[in-house]
Short mmCIF file of C-alpha atoms in Angstrom, two decimals:
data_model
loop_
_atom_site.label_atom_id
_atom_site.label_comp_id
_atom_site.label_asym_id
_atom_site.label_seq_id
_atom_site.Cartn_x
_atom_site.Cartn_y
_atom_site.Cartn_z
CA THR F 1402 32.05 14.46 38.70
CA VAL F 1403 35.15 16.33 39.84
CA MET F 1404 36.31 18.88 37.32
CA GLY F 1405 39.35 21.02 36.63
CA ARG F 1406 41.50 21.74 39.64
CA ASP F 1407 39.49 19.41 41.88
CA VAL F 1408 40.73 16.25 40.16
CA TRP F 1409 43.32 15.59 42.87
CA VAL F 1410 40.64 15.78 45.54
CA ASP F 1411 39.01 12.78 43.89
CA ARG F 1412 42.36 11.04 43.45
CA PHE F 1413 43.22 11.42 47.12
CA ARG F 1414 40.09 9.52 48.18
CA PRO F 1415 41.66 6.02 47.83
CA VAL F 1416 44.76 7.26 49.66
CA ALA F 1417 42.55 8.44 52.53
CA ALA F 1418 40.71 5.09 52.47
CA ALA F 1419 44.07 3.30 52.78
CA MET F 1420 44.88 5.48 55.80
CA VAL F 1421 41.59 4.44 57.40
CA VAL F 1422 42.42 0.75 56.85
CA ALA F 1423 45.86 1.28 58.44
CA ILE F 1424 44.41 2.48 61.77
CA PRO F 1425 42.86 -0.85 62.94
CA THR F 1426 45.62 -2.95 61.33
CA ALA F 1427 48.62 -0.93 62.68
CA PRO F 1428 51.10 -1.85 59.91
CA LEU F 1429 54.07 -0.14 61.63
CA ALA F 1430 53.55 -1.72 65.07
CA GLU F 1431 56.36 -4.24 64.67
CA VAL F 1432 58.68 -1.80 62.90
CA SER F 1433 58.59 0.86 65.63
CA PRO F 1434 55.83 1.57 68.16
CA VAL F 1435 56.80 5.24 68.25
CA LEU F 1436 56.77 5.51 64.45
CA GLY F 1437 53.42 3.73 64.38
CA GLU F 1438 52.01 6.18 66.93
CA ALA F 1439 53.32 9.18 65.00
CA VAL F 1440 52.29 8.08 61.51
CA VAL F 1441 49.26 5.79 61.88
CA TYR F 1442 47.58 7.39 64.91
CA GLY F 1443 48.87 10.86 64.11
CA VAL F 1444 49.45 11.73 60.45
CA PHE F 1445 46.85 9.27 59.11
CA ARG F 1446 44.17 11.02 61.17
CA VAL F 1447 43.85 13.51 58.28
CA ALA F 1448 41.82 10.87 56.40
CA VAL F 1449 38.41 11.42 58.00
CA PRO F 1450 38.73 15.24 58.04
CA PHE F 1451 39.50 15.01 54.33
CA PHE F 1452 36.24 13.15 53.65
CA LEU F 1453 34.32 15.67 55.75
CA MET F 1454 35.94 18.57 53.88
CA VAL F 1455 34.89 17.00 50.57
CA ALA F 1456 31.29 17.01 51.83
CA GLY F 1457 31.80 20.58 53.01
CA ARG F 1458 33.00 21.75 49.60
CA TYR F 1459 30.44 20.01 47.40
CA VAL F 1460 27.37 19.88 49.65
CA LEU F 1461 27.61 22.53 52.38
CA ALA F 1462 29.27 25.33 50.37
CA PRO F 1463 26.41 25.63 47.83
CA PHE F 1464 23.94 25.78 50.73
CA ILE F 1465 25.90 28.57 52.44
CA THR F 1466 26.08 30.60 49.21
CA ARG F 1467 22.38 29.91 48.59
CA HIS F 1468 23.00 28.27 45.25
CA PRO F 1469 19.75 27.25 43.50
CA GLY F 1470 18.78 23.70 44.42
CA SER F 1471 21.29 23.51 47.27
CA ARG F 1472 18.69 22.72 49.94
CA GLU F 1473 17.44 19.72 48.02
CA ARG F 1474 21.03 18.67 47.38
CA VAL F 1475 21.70 18.65 51.12
CA ARG F 1476 18.51 16.65 51.73
CA ARG F 1477 19.43 14.06 49.07
CA TYR F 1478 22.94 13.74 50.47
CA VAL F 1479 21.63 13.28 54.01
CA ARG F 1480 19.06 10.69 52.87
CA ARG F 1481 21.76 8.78 51.00
CA SER F 1482 24.11 8.91 54.01
CA ILE F 1483 21.40 7.63 56.36
CA ALA F 1484 20.47 4.83 53.95
CA THR F 1485 24.14 3.81 53.60
CA TYR F 1486 24.56 3.85 57.37
CA LEU F 1487 21.47 1.73 58.03
CA LEU F 1488 22.37 -0.81 55.34
CA ALA F 1489 25.95 -1.06 56.64
CA THR F 1490 24.65 -1.46 60.19
CA ALA F 1491 22.35 -4.28 59.08
CA ALA F 1492 25.28 -5.95 57.33
CA TYR F 1493 27.42 -5.79 60.47
CA LEU F 1494 24.74 -6.98 62.92
CA PRO F 1495 25.82 -10.66 62.71
CA LEU F 1496 29.43 -9.70 63.41
CA MET F 1497 28.44 -7.45 66.32
CA ALA F 1498 26.16 -10.15 67.78
CA TYR F 1499 28.94 -12.73 67.50
CA ALA F 1500 31.35 -10.37 69.29
CA GLY F 1501 28.76 -9.54 71.97
CA ASN F 1502 28.83 -5.82 71.15
CA LEU F 1503 25.09 -5.18 70.89
CA PRO F 1504 23.68 -2.67 73.43
CA GLY F 1505 21.61 -4.09 76.26
CA SER F 1506 18.95 -1.38 76.66
CA VAL F 1507 16.80 0.91 74.53
CA PRO F 1508 18.59 4.16 75.62
CA ALA F 1509 21.97 2.53 74.98
CA PHE F 1510 20.73 1.33 71.58
CA LEU F 1511 19.56 4.83 70.59
CA LEU F 1512 22.85 6.40 71.69
CA TRP F 1513 24.73 3.67 69.84
CA LEU F 1514 22.69 4.18 66.67
CA LEU F 1515 22.31 7.97 66.58
CA VAL F 1516 25.56 9.31 68.07
CA ASP F 1517 28.42 6.90 68.74
CA GLY F 1518 27.97 4.72 65.67
CA THR F 1519 27.10 1.06 65.48
CA VAL F 1520 30.56 -0.19 64.42
CA TYR F 1521 33.89 1.49 65.17
CA HIS F 1522 34.12 3.01 61.67
CA LEU F 1523 30.42 3.75 61.10
CA TRP F 1524 30.40 6.62 63.61
CA TYR F 1525 31.29 8.76 60.56
CA PHE F 1526 27.76 8.69 59.13
CA PRO F 1527 25.77 9.96 62.15
CA ALA F 1528 28.59 12.47 62.71
CA LEU F 1529 28.29 13.65 59.11
CA VAL F 1530 24.51 14.06 59.28
CA LEU F 1531 24.54 15.85 62.65
CA GLY F 1532 27.53 17.94 61.60
CA LEU F 1533 25.74 19.11 58.46
CA ALA F 1534 22.69 20.07 60.52
CA VAL F 1535 24.87 22.03 62.96
CA CYS F 1536 26.72 23.80 60.12
CA CYS F 1537 23.53 24.67 58.24
CA ALA F 1538 22.18 26.25 61.44
CA LEU F 1539 25.43 28.09 62.27
CA SER F 1540 25.83 29.37 58.70
CA ARG F 1541 22.76 31.57 59.18
CA LEU F 1542 24.93 33.66 61.50
CA GLY F 1543 27.57 34.15 58.80
CA VAL F 1544 30.56 32.09 57.69
CA ARG F 1545 33.03 33.70 60.11
CA VAL F 1546 30.79 33.22 63.12
CA ALA F 1547 30.10 29.63 62.03
CA LEU F 1548 33.84 28.92 61.73
CA VAL F 1549 34.55 30.38 65.17
CA ALA F 1550 31.69 28.41 66.73
CA ALA F 1551 32.83 25.19 65.01
CA ALA F 1552 36.42 25.78 66.15
CA THR F 1553 35.21 26.34 69.73
CA LEU F 1554 33.26 23.08 69.64
CA TYR F 1555 36.35 21.33 68.30
CA LEU F 1556 38.48 22.66 71.17
CA VAL F 1557 35.94 21.29 73.64
CA GLY F 1558 36.18 17.99 71.80
CA VAL F 1559 39.99 17.93 71.95
CA GLY F 1560 39.75 18.31 75.73
CA GLY F 1561 37.68 15.13 75.83
CA ASP F 1562 39.85 13.23 73.38
CA SER F 1563 43.65 13.31 73.11
CA TYR F 1564 44.05 15.87 75.90
CA PHE F 1565 41.49 14.37 78.26
CA GLY F 1566 44.04 13.52 80.94
CA ALA F 1567 45.27 17.11 81.03
CA VAL F 1568 41.98 18.95 80.58
CA GLY F 1569 38.90 16.80 81.11
CA ALA F 1570 39.97 14.39 83.83
CA ALA F 1571 41.17 17.00 86.30
CA GLY F 1572 40.68 20.65 87.19
CA PRO F 1573 37.64 22.89 86.86
CA LEU F 1574 36.39 21.24 83.63
CA GLU F 1575 36.14 17.76 85.14
CA PRO F 1576 32.40 18.10 86.02
CA LEU F 1577 31.65 19.33 82.50
CA TYR F 1578 33.31 16.36 80.84
CA GLY F 1579 31.88 14.00 83.43
CA ALA F 1580 28.39 15.13 82.50
CA LEU F 1581 29.24 14.96 78.80
CA PHE F 1582 30.55 11.40 78.96
CA SER F 1583 27.54 10.27 80.92
CA CYS F 1584 25.63 10.97 77.68
CA VAL F 1585 28.08 10.05 74.90
CA GLU F 1586 31.07 7.73 74.57
CA TYR F 1587 33.38 10.09 72.63
CA THR F 1588 33.66 13.73 71.61
CA ARG F 1589 34.61 12.49 68.14
CA ASN F 1590 31.08 13.00 66.85
CA GLY F 1591 28.80 15.28 64.88
CA LEU F 1592 28.74 18.04 67.48
CA PHE F 1593 32.38 18.50 68.45
CA TYR F 1594 34.37 16.94 65.60
CA ALA F 1595 32.59 17.15 62.26
CA PRO F 1596 31.40 20.81 62.08
CA LEU F 1597 34.88 22.38 61.90
CA PHE F 1598 36.04 20.18 59.02
CA LEU F 1599 32.77 20.63 57.14
CA MET F 1600 33.12 24.40 57.49
CA LEU F 1601 36.79 24.32 56.46
CA GLY F 1602 35.82 22.35 53.35
CA ALA F 1603 33.08 24.85 52.54
CA ALA F 1604 35.50 27.78 52.97
CA ALA F 1605 38.46 26.21 51.13
CA SER F 1606 39.65 27.53 47.79
CA PRO F 1607 42.63 26.76 45.56
CA ALA F 1608 45.82 28.54 46.57
CA SER F 1609 47.28 31.09 44.17
CA LYS F 1610 50.81 30.47 42.85
CA GLY F 1611 52.42 32.61 45.52
CA PHE F 1612 50.76 30.67 48.35
CA VAL F 1613 51.29 27.04 47.23
CA ARG F 1614 54.73 26.91 48.85
CA ARG F 1615 53.33 28.49 51.99
CA ASP F 1616 50.61 25.84 52.15
CA GLY F 1617 53.23 23.15 51.60
CA ALA F 1618 55.28 24.49 54.50
CA LEU F 1619 52.15 24.72 56.66
CA LEU F 1620 51.23 21.13 55.77
CA ALA F 1621 54.70 19.82 56.65
CA ALA F 1622 54.84 21.75 59.94
CA SER F 1623 51.30 20.81 60.98
CA LEU F 1624 51.77 17.11 60.16
CA ILE F 1625 54.90 17.13 62.31
CA GLY F 1626 52.78 18.80 64.97
CA VAL F 1627 50.08 16.12 64.71
CA ALA F 1628 52.69 13.35 64.93
CA ALA F 1629 54.30 15.01 67.96
CA GLU F 1630 50.94 15.48 69.68
CA ALA F 1631 50.06 11.82 69.08
CA CYS F 1632 53.33 10.63 70.62
CA VAL F 1633 53.32 13.05 73.58
CA THR F 1634 49.68 12.64 74.59
CA SER F 1635 50.03 8.85 74.33
CA ALA F 1636 53.26 8.79 76.35
CA LEU F 1637 51.73 10.99 79.06
CA GLY F 1638 48.60 8.83 79.24
CA TRP F 1639 46.27 11.71 78.43
CA GLN F 1640 44.31 10.07 75.63
CA ARG F 1641 40.73 9.00 76.13
CA HIS F 1642 40.75 8.54 72.37
CA ASP F 1643 43.26 9.54 69.69
CA SER F 1644 41.25 11.22 66.92
CA MET F 1645 41.47 14.94 67.75
CA TYR F 1646 44.64 17.04 67.88
CA LEU F 1647 45.21 20.78 67.92
CA SER F 1648 47.33 20.64 64.74
CA LEU F 1649 44.89 18.44 62.81
CA PRO F 1650 42.65 21.24 61.41
CA LEU F 1651 45.71 23.12 60.12
CA ALA F 1652 47.08 19.99 58.47
CA SER F 1653 43.69 19.17 56.92
CA TRP F 1654 43.22 22.73 55.67
CA ALA F 1655 46.68 22.89 54.06
CA LEU F 1656 46.31 19.43 52.49
CA PHE F 1657 42.92 20.25 51.01
CA ARG F 1658 44.11 23.56 49.52
CA ILE F 1659 47.10 21.82 47.96
CA LEU F 1660 44.84 19.17 46.43
CA LEU F 1661 42.57 21.89 45.05
CA SER F 1662 45.58 23.70 43.59
CA ALA F 1663 47.37 20.69 42.05
CA ARG F 1664 47.33 20.46 38.26
CA PRO F 1665 45.66 17.27 37.01
CA ARG F 1666 47.67 14.89 34.88
CA THR F 1667 45.95 13.26 31.96
CA ARG F 1668 46.22 9.79 33.48
CA CYS F 1669 46.75 8.50 36.99
CA PRO F 1670 46.36 4.97 38.46
CA LEU F 1671 44.29 6.47 41.30
CA ASP F 1672 41.52 7.38 38.83
CA ALA F 1673 40.54 3.72 38.42
CA VAL F 1674 40.14 3.03 42.15
CA ALA F 1675 38.80 6.39 43.34
CA PRO F 1676 35.12 5.38 42.94
CA ALA F 1677 35.71 2.40 45.25
CA SER F 1678 36.90 4.49 48.21
CA GLU F 1679 33.61 4.63 50.11
CA ALA F 1680 33.03 0.90 49.64
CA VAL F 1681 36.54 0.21 50.98
CA TYR F 1682 35.71 2.30 54.03
CA LEU F 1683 32.53 0.28 54.55
CA VAL F 1684 33.79 -3.27 54.02
CA HIS F 1685 37.31 -3.27 55.51
CA PRO F 1686 36.32 -4.48 59.03
CA TYR F 1687 34.73 -7.61 57.55
CA VAL F 1688 37.83 -8.13 55.42
CA ILE F 1689 40.03 -7.84 58.51
CA VAL F 1690 38.01 -10.63 60.15
CA ALA F 1691 38.32 -12.76 57.00
CA VAL F 1692 42.08 -12.24 56.73
CA ARG F 1693 42.58 -13.05 60.40
CA GLY F 1694 40.53 -16.20 59.87
CA ALA F 1695 42.73 -17.14 56.91
CA ALA F 1696 45.77 -16.66 59.15
CA ARG F 1697 45.03 -20.11 60.60
CA LEU F 1698 46.16 -21.50 57.26
CA VAL F 1699 48.75 -18.81 56.50
CA PRO F 1700 50.10 -17.70 59.91
CA GLY F 1701 52.29 -14.90 58.53
CA VAL F 1702 49.25 -12.95 57.37
CA ALA F 1703 48.32 -12.19 60.99
CA SER F 1704 51.34 -9.91 61.43
CA PRO F 1705 50.47 -6.20 61.24
CA ALA F 1706 52.11 -5.28 57.92
CA PRO F 1707 50.84 -8.33 55.95
CA LEU F 1708 47.43 -7.91 57.60
CA PHE F 1709 47.27 -4.32 56.37
CA ALA F 1710 48.42 -5.21 52.85
CA ALA F 1711 46.03 -8.14 52.50
CA THR F 1712 43.09 -6.18 53.96
CA LEU F 1713 43.74 -3.22 51.68
CA ALA F 1714 44.08 -5.34 48.54
CA LEU F 1715 41.01 -7.48 49.29
CA SER F 1716 38.91 -4.46 50.32
CA PHE F 1717 39.61 -2.71 47.02
CA ALA F 1718 38.98 -5.95 45.10
CA VAL F 1719 35.63 -6.49 46.82
CA ALA F 1720 34.73 -2.82 46.34
CA MET F 1721 35.58 -2.84 42.63
CA VAL F 1722 33.62 -6.06 42.00
CA THR F 1723 30.66 -4.62 43.90
CA LEU F 1724 30.72 -1.39 41.91
CA ARG F 1725 30.89 -3.25 38.59
CA ALA F 1726 28.00 -5.49 39.61
CA GLU F 1727 25.99 -2.42 40.64
CA SER F 1728 26.74 -0.75 37.29
CA ALA F 1729 25.69 -3.88 35.41
CA ILE F 1730 22.42 -4.10 37.37
CA ARG F 1731 21.67 -0.42 36.71
CA ALA F 1732 22.44 -0.83 33.01
CA ALA F 1733 20.17 -3.87 32.81
CA ALA F 1734 17.39 -2.00 34.61
CA ALA F 1735 17.80 1.00 32.31
CA GLY F 1736 17.70 -1.32 29.29
CA ALA F 1737 14.53 -2.97 30.57
CA ARG F 1738 12.91 0.42 31.10
CA GLY F 1739 13.98 1.47 27.62
CA LYS F 1740 12.48 -1.66 26.06
CA GLY F 1741 9.29 -1.09 28.00
CA ALA F 1742 9.06 2.47 26.74
CA VAL F 1743 9.64 1.34 23.14
CA THR F 1744 6.95 -1.34 23.48
CA LYS F 1745 4.43 1.16 24.85
CA ARG F 1746 5.23 3.63 22.07
CA ARG F 1747 4.71 0.97 19.40
CA GLU F 1748 1.41 -0.09 20.95
CA HIS F 1749 0.31 3.54 21.02
CA GLU F 1750 1.27 3.94 17.36
CA ARG F 1751 -0.65 0.80 16.41
CA LYS F 1752 -3.75 2.07 18.22
CA GLU F 1753 -3.49 5.44 16.45
CA ARG F 1754 -3.20 3.68 13.07
CA GLY F 1755 -6.23 1.57 13.98
CA THR F 1756 -8.38 4.63 14.56
CA GLU F 1757 -7.47 6.32 11.32
#
């Protein structure tokens, strides 16, 4: 449960999920390729850092401050993340087999499962688990040292991502990145990408009144920076991938502080769909396939903007139905347990009366 000033963190979750859906569907591609590059592959990259910062604030921060029960909380969160990842991987196996994307060897399978992620969006879960392990280890050295170390790892990752053509593919660092990419597919993973955002989430706090405007200005400037970096690195052909930018941590930090500082309204439409955000993240690739299949009957749906709209609407619909079904099953199970307990109590009372 998100309380007090953290309400807008919860309300931003479906917005971030919509940003994630936009990346594979490219809704602005036909409007303007440059605008699509700047917004979808630039600005919308704050979505995953936001989710990592949420984990940093609610899971990692209590561990760093040695809050009672925080170790077990981290363990439960990691177990849940691993279970979600394995179940999602099992669900996507038919799709991956149909597409011919299954690894062909045991080492490739292990790398695929443990580091790179089994489906293009499921990389988040192994990155989250490894990132938490890295942060828990670094935090023993102190928060400042951990932040510096995480930022250094992120800079190494940027050199193998959006700036690869300028940093990793030429010059003295080429052997380093060559060795790195002989082991992993991307630097967008739990070692180079996730730790910084987890640490930023753990260190974040609501801005005081005097600093809200400053954070707003920082957010605007850094988002412009992210958009510019996305366009420039793409135009120059530097990108090995397009997930990591120099301005992205600043934008994510400012956004998160603003969300922590925002006053909650009594009602907001986002409250109803916020619980479905994770499910939307999980199911949207299947929905994309379904919508593209339906495009044979309704050709206009295959265009980028309608594809995005249909995928987003159907993903939230599927997620909401799934959550309601899960709630109903849990309620039925709880009711059955309650009836069982009542029956046992009555039997016990009858036996006691029989012995009197």
